[in-house]
PDB file of N, CA and C in Angstrom:
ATOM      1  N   UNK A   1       0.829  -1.192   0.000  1.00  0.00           N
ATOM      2  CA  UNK A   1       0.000   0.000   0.000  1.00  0.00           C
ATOM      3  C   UNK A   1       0.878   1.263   0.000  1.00  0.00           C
ATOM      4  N   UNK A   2       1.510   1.090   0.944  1.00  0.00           N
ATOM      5  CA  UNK A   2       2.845   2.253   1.015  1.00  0.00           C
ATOM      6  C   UNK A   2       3.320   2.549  -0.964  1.00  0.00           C
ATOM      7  N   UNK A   3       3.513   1.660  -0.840  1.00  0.00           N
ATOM      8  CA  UNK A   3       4.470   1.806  -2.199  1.00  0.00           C
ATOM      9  C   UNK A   3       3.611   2.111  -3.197  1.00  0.00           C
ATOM     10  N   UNK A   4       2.474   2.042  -3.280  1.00  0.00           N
ATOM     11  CA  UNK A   4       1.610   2.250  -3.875  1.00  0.00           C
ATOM     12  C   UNK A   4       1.439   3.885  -4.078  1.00  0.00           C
ATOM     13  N   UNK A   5       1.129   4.302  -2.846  1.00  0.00           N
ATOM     14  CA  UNK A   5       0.981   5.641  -2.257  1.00  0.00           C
ATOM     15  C   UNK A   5       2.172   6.510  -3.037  1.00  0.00           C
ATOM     16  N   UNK A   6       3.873   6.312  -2.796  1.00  0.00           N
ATOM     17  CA  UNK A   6       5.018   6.516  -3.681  1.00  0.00           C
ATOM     18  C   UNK A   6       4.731   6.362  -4.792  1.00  0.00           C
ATOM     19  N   UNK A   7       4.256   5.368  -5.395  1.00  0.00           N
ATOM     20  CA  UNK A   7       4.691   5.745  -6.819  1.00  0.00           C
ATOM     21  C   UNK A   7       3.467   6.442  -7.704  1.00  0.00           C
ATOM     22  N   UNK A   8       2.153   6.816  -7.187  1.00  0.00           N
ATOM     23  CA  UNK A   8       1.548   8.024  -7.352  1.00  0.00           C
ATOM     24  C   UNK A   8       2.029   8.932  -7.047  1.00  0.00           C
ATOM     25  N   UNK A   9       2.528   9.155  -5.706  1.00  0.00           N
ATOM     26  CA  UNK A   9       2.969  10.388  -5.393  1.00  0.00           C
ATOM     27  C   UNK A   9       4.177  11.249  -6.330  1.00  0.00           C
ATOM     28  N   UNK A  10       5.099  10.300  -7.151  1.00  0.00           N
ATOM     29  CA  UNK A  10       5.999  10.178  -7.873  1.00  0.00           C
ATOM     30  C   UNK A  10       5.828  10.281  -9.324  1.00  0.00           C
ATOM     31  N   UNK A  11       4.458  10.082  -9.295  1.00  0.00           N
ATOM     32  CA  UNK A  11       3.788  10.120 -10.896  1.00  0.00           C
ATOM     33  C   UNK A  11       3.423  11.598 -10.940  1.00  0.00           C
ATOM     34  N   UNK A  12       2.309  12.253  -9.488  1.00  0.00           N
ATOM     35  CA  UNK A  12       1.916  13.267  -9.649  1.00  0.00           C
ATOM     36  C   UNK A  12       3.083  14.489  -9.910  1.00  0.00           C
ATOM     37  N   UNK A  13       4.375  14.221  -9.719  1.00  0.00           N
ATOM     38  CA  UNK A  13       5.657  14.893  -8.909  1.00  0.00           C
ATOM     39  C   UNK A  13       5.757  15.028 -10.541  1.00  0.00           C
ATOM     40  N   UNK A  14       5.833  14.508 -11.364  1.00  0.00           N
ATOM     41  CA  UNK A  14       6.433  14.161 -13.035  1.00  0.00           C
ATOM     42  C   UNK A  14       5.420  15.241 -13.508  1.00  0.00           C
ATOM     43  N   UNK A  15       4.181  14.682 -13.209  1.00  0.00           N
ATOM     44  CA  UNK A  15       3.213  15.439 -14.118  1.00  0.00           C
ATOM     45  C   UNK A  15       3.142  16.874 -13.861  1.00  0.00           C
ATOM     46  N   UNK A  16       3.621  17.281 -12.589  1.00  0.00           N
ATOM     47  CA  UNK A  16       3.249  18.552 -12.259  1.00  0.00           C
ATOM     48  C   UNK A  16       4.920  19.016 -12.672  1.00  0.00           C
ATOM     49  N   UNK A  17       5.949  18.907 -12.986  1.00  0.00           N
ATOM     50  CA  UNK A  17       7.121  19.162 -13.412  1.00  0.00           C
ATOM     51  C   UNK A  17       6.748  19.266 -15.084  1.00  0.00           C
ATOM     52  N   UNK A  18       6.197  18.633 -15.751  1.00  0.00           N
ATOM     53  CA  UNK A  18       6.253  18.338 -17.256  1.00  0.00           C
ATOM     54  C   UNK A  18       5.197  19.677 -17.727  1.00  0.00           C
ATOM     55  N   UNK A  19       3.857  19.189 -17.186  1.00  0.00           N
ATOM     56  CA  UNK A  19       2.718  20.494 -17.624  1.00  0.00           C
ATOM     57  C   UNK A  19       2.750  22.021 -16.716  1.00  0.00           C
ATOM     58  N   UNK A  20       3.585  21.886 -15.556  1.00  0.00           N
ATOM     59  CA  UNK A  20       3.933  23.649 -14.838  1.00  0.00           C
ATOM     60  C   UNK A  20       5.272  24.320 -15.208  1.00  0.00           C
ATOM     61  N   UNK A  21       6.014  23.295 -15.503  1.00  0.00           N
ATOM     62  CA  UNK A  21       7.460  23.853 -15.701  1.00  0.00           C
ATOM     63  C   UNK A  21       7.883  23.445 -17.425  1.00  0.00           C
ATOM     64  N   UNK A  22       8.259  21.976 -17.122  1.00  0.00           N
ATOM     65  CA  UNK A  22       8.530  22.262 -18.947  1.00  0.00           C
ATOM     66  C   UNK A  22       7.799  22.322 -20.519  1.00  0.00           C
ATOM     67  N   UNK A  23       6.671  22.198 -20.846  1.00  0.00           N
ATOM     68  CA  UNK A  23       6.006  22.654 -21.174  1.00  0.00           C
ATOM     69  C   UNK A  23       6.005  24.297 -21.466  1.00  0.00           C
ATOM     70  N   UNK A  24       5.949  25.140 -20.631  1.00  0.00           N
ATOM     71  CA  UNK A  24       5.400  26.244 -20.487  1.00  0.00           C
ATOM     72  C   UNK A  24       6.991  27.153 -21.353  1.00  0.00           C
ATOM     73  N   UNK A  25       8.107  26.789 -20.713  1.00  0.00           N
ATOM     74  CA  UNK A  25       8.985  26.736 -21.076  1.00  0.00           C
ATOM     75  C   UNK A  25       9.500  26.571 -22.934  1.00  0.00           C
ATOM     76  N   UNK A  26       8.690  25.731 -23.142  1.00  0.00           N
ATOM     77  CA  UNK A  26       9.157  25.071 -24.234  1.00  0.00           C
ATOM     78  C   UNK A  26       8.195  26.466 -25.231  1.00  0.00           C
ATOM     79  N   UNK A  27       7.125  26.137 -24.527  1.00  0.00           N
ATOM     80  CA  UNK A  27       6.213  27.436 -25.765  1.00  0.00           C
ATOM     81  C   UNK A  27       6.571  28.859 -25.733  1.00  0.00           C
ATOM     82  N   UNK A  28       7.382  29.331 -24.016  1.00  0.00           N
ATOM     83  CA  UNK A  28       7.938  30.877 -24.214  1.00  0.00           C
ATOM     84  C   UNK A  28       9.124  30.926 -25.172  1.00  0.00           C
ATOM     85  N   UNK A  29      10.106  29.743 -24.973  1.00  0.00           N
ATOM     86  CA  UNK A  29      10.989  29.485 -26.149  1.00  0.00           C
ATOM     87  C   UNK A  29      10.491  29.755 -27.684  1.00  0.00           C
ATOM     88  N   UNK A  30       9.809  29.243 -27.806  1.00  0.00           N
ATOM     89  CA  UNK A  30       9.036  29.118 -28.941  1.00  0.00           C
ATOM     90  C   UNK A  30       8.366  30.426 -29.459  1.00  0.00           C
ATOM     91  N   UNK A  31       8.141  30.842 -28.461  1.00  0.00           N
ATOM     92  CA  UNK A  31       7.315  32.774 -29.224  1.00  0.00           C
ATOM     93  C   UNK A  31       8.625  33.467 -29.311  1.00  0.00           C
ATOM     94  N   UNK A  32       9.552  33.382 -28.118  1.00  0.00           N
ATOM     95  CA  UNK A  32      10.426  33.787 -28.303  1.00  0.00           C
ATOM     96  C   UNK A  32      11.644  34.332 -29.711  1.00  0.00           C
ATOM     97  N   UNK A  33      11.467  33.168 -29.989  1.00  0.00           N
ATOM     98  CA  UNK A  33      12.381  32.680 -31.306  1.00  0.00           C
ATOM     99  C   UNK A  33      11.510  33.383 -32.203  1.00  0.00           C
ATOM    100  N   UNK A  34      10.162  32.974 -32.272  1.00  0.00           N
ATOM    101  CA  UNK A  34       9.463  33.790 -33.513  1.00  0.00           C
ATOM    102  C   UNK A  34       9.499  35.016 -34.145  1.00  0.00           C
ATOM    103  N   UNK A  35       9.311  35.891 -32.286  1.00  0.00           N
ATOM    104  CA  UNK A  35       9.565  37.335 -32.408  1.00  0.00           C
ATOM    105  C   UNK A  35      10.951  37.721 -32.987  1.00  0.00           C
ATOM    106  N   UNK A  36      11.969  37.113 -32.380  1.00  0.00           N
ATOM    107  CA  UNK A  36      13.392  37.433 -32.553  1.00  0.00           C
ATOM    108  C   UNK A  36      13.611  37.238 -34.243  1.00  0.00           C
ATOM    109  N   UNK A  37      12.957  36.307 -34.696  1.00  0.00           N
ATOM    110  CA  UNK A  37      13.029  36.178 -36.364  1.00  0.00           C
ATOM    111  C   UNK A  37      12.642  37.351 -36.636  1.00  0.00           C
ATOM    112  N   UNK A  38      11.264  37.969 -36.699  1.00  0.00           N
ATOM    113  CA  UNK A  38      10.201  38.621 -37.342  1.00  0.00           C
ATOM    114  C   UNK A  38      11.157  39.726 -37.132  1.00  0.00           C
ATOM    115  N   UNK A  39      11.446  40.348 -35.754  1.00  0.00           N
ATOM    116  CA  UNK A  39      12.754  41.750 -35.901  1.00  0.00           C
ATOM    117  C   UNK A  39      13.899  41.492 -36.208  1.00  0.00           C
ATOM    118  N   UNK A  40      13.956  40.847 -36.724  1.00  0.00           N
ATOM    119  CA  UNK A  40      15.167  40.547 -37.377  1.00  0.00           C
ATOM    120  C   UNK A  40      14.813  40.579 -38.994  1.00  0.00           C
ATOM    121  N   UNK A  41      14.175  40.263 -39.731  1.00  0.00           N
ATOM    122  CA  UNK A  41      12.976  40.309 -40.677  1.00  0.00           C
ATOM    123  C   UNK A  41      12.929  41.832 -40.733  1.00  0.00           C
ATOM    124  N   UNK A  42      12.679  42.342 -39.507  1.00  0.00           N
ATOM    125  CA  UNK A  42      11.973  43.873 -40.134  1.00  0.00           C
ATOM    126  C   UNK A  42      13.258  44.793 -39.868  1.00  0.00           C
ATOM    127  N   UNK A  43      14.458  44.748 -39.562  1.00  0.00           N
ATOM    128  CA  UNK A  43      15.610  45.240 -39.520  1.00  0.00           C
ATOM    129  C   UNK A  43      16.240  44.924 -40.688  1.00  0.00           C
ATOM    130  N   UNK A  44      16.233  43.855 -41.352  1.00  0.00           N
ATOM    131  CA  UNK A  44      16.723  43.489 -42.820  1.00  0.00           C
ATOM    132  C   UNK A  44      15.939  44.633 -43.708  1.00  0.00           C
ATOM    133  N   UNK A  45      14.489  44.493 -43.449  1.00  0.00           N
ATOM    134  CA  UNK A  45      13.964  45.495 -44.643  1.00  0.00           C
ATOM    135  C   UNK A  45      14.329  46.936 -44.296  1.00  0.00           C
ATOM    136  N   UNK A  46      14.204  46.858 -43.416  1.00  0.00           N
ATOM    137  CA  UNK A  46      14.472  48.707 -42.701  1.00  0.00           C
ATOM    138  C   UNK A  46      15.775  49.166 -43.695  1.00  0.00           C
ATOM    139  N   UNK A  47      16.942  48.145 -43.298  1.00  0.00           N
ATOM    140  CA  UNK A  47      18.497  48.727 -44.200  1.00  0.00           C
ATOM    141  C   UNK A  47      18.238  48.101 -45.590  1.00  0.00           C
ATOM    142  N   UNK A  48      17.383  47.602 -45.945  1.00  0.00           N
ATOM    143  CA  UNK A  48      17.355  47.862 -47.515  1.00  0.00           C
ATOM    144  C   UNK A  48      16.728  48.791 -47.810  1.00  0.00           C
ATOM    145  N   UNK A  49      15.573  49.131 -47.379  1.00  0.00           N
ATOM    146  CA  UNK A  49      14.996  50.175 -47.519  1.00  0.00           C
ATOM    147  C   UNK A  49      16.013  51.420 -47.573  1.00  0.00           C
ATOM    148  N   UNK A  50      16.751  51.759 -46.271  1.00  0.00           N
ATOM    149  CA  UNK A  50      17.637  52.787 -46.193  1.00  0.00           C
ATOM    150  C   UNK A  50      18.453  52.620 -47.192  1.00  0.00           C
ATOM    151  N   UNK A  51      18.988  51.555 -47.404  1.00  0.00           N
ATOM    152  CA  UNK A  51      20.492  51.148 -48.717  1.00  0.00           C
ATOM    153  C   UNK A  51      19.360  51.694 -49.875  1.00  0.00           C
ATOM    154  N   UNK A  52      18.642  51.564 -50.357  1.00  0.00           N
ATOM    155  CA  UNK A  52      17.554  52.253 -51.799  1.00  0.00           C
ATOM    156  C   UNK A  52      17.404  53.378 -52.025  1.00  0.00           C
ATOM    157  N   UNK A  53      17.169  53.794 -50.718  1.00  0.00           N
ATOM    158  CA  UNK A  53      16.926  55.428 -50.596  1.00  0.00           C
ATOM    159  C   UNK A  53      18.427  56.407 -50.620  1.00  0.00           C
ATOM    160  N   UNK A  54      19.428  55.938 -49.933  1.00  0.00           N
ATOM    161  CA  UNK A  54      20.950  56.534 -50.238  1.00  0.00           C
ATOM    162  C   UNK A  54      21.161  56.340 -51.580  1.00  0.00           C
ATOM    163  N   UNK A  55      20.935  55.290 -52.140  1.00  0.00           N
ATOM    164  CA  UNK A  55      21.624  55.118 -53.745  1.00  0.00           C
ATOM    165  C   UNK A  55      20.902  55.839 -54.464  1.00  0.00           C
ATOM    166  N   UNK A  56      19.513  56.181 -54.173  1.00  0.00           N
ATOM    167  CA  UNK A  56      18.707  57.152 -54.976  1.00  0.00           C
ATOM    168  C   UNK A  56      18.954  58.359 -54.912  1.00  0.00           C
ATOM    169  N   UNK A  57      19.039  58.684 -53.870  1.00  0.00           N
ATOM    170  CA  UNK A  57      19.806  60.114 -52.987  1.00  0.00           C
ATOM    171  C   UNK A  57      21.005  60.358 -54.031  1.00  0.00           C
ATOM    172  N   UNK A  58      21.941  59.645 -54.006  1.00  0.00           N
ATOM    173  CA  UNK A  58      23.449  59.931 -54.257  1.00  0.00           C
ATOM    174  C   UNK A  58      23.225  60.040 -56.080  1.00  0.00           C
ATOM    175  N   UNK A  59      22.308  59.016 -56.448  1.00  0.00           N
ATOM    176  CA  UNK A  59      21.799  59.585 -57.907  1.00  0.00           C
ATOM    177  C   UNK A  59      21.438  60.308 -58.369  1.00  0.00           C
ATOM    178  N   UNK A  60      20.753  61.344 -57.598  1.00  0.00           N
ATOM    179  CA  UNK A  60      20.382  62.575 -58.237  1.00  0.00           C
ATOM    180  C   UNK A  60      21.103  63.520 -57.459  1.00  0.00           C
ATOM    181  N   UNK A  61      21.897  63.553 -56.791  1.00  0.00           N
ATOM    182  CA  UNK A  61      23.027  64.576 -56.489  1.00  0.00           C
ATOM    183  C   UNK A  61      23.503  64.493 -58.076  1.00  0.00           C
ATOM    184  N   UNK A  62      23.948  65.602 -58.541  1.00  0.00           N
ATOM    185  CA  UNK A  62      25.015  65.947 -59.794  1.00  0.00           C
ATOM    186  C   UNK A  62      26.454  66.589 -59.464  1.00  0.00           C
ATOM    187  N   UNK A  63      26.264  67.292 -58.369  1.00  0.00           N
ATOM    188  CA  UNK A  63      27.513  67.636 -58.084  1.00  0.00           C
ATOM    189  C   UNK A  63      27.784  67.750 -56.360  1.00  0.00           C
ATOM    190  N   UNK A  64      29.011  67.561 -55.586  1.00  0.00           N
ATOM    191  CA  UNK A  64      29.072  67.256 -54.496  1.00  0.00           C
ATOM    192  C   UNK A  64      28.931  68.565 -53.129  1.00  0.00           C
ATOM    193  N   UNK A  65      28.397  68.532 -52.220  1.00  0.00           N
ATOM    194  CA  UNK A  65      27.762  69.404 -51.841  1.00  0.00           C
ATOM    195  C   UNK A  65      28.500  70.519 -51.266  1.00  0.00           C
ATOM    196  N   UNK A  66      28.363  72.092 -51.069  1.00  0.00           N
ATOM    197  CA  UNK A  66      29.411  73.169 -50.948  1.00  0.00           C
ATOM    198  C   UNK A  66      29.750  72.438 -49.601  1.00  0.00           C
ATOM    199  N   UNK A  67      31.229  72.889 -49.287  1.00  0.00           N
ATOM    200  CA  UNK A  67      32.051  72.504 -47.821  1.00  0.00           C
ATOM    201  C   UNK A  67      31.851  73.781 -47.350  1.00  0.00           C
ATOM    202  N   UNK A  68      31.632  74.109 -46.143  1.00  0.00           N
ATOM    203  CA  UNK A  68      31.532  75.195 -45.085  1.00  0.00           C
ATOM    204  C   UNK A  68      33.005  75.185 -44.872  1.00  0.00           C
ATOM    205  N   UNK A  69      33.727  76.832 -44.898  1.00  0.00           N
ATOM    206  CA  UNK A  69      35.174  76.799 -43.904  1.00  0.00           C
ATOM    207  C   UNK A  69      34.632  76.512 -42.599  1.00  0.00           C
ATOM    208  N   UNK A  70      35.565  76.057 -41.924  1.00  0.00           N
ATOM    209  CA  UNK A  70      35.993  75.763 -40.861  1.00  0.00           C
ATOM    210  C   UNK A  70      35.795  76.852 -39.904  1.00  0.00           C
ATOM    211  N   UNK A  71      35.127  76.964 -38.638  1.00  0.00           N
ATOM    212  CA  UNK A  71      35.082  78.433 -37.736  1.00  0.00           C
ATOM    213  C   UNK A  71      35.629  77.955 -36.698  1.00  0.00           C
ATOM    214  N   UNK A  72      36.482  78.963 -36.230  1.00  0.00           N
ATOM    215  CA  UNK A  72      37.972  79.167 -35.177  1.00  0.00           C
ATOM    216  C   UNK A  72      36.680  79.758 -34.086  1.00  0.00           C
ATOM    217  N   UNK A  73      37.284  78.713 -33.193  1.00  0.00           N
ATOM    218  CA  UNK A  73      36.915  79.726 -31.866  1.00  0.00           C
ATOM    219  C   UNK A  73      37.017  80.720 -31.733  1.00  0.00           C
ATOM    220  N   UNK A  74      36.189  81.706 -30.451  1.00  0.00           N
ATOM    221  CA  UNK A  74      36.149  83.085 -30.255  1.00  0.00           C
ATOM    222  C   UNK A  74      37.405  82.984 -29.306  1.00  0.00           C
ATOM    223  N   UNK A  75      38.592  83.993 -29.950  1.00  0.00           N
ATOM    224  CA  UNK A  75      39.515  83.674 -28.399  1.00  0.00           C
ATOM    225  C   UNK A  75      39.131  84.883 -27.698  1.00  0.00           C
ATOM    226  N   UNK A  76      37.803  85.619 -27.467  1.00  0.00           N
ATOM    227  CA  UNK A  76      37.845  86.325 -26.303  1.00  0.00           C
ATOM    228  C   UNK A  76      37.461  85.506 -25.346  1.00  0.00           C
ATOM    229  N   UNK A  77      36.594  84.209 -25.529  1.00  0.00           N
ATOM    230  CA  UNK A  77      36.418  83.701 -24.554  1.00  0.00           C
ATOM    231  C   UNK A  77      37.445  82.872 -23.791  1.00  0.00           C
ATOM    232  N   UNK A  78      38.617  82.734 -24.063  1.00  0.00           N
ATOM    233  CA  UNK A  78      39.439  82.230 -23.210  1.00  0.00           C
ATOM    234  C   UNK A  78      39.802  82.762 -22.020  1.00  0.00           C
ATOM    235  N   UNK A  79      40.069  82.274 -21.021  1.00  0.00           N
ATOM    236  CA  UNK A  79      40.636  83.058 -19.577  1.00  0.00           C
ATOM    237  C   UNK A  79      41.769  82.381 -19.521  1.00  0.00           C
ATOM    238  N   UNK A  80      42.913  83.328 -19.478  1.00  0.00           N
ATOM    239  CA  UNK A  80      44.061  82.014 -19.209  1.00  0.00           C
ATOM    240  C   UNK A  80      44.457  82.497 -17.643  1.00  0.00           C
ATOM    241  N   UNK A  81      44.985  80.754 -17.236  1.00  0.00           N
ATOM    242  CA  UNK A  81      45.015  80.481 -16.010  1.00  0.00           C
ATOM    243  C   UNK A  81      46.701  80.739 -15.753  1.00  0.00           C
ATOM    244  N   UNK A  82      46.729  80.918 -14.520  1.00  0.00           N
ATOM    245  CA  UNK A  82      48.219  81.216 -13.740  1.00  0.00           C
ATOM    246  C   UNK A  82      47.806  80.197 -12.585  1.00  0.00           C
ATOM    247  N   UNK A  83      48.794  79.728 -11.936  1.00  0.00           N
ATOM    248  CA  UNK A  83      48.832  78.842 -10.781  1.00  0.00           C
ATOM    249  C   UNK A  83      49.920  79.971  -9.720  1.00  0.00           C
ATOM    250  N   UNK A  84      48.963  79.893  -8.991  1.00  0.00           N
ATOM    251  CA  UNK A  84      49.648  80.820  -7.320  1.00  0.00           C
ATOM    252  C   UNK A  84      49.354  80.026  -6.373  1.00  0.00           C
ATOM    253  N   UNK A  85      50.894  80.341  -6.310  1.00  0.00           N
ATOM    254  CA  UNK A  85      51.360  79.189  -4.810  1.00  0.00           C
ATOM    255  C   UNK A  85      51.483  80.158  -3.439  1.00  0.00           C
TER     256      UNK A  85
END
């Protein structure tokens, strides 16, 4: 009878490990992975998209765009420092 009692008790121990824990497991895995495809999927199109739109861009440029000189700091705003000992 005892032993009886164990190896239900041992059955219920399986079943409640298989359908609460792995199981549940197995299907968050499972969406998991899906999602991680699908943005991954929509990050591929995103930079083709962007790669289409630069090459189109750079195609109808005809000539390359004016360069700005370069602007020098204001040196009034400098304070120069002395060290007093």
């Amino acid at each position: 009878m005892l032993k009886t009692l164990i190896y239900l008790f041992l059955a219920w121990l399986l079943y409640k490990l298989v359908f609460d824990f792995i199981i549940p497991i197995y299907r968050s895995t499972k969406v998991v992975r899906r999602q991680m495809s699908d943005m991954q999927e929509a990050m591929r199109q995103q930079y083709e998209q962007q790669q289409a739109a630069q090459q189109g861009y750079s195609s109808q440029q005809k000539q390359p765009p004016v360069s700005r000189p370069e602007s020098k700091p204001d040196k009034g705003d400098y304070i120069d420092f002395e060290e007093i000992k």
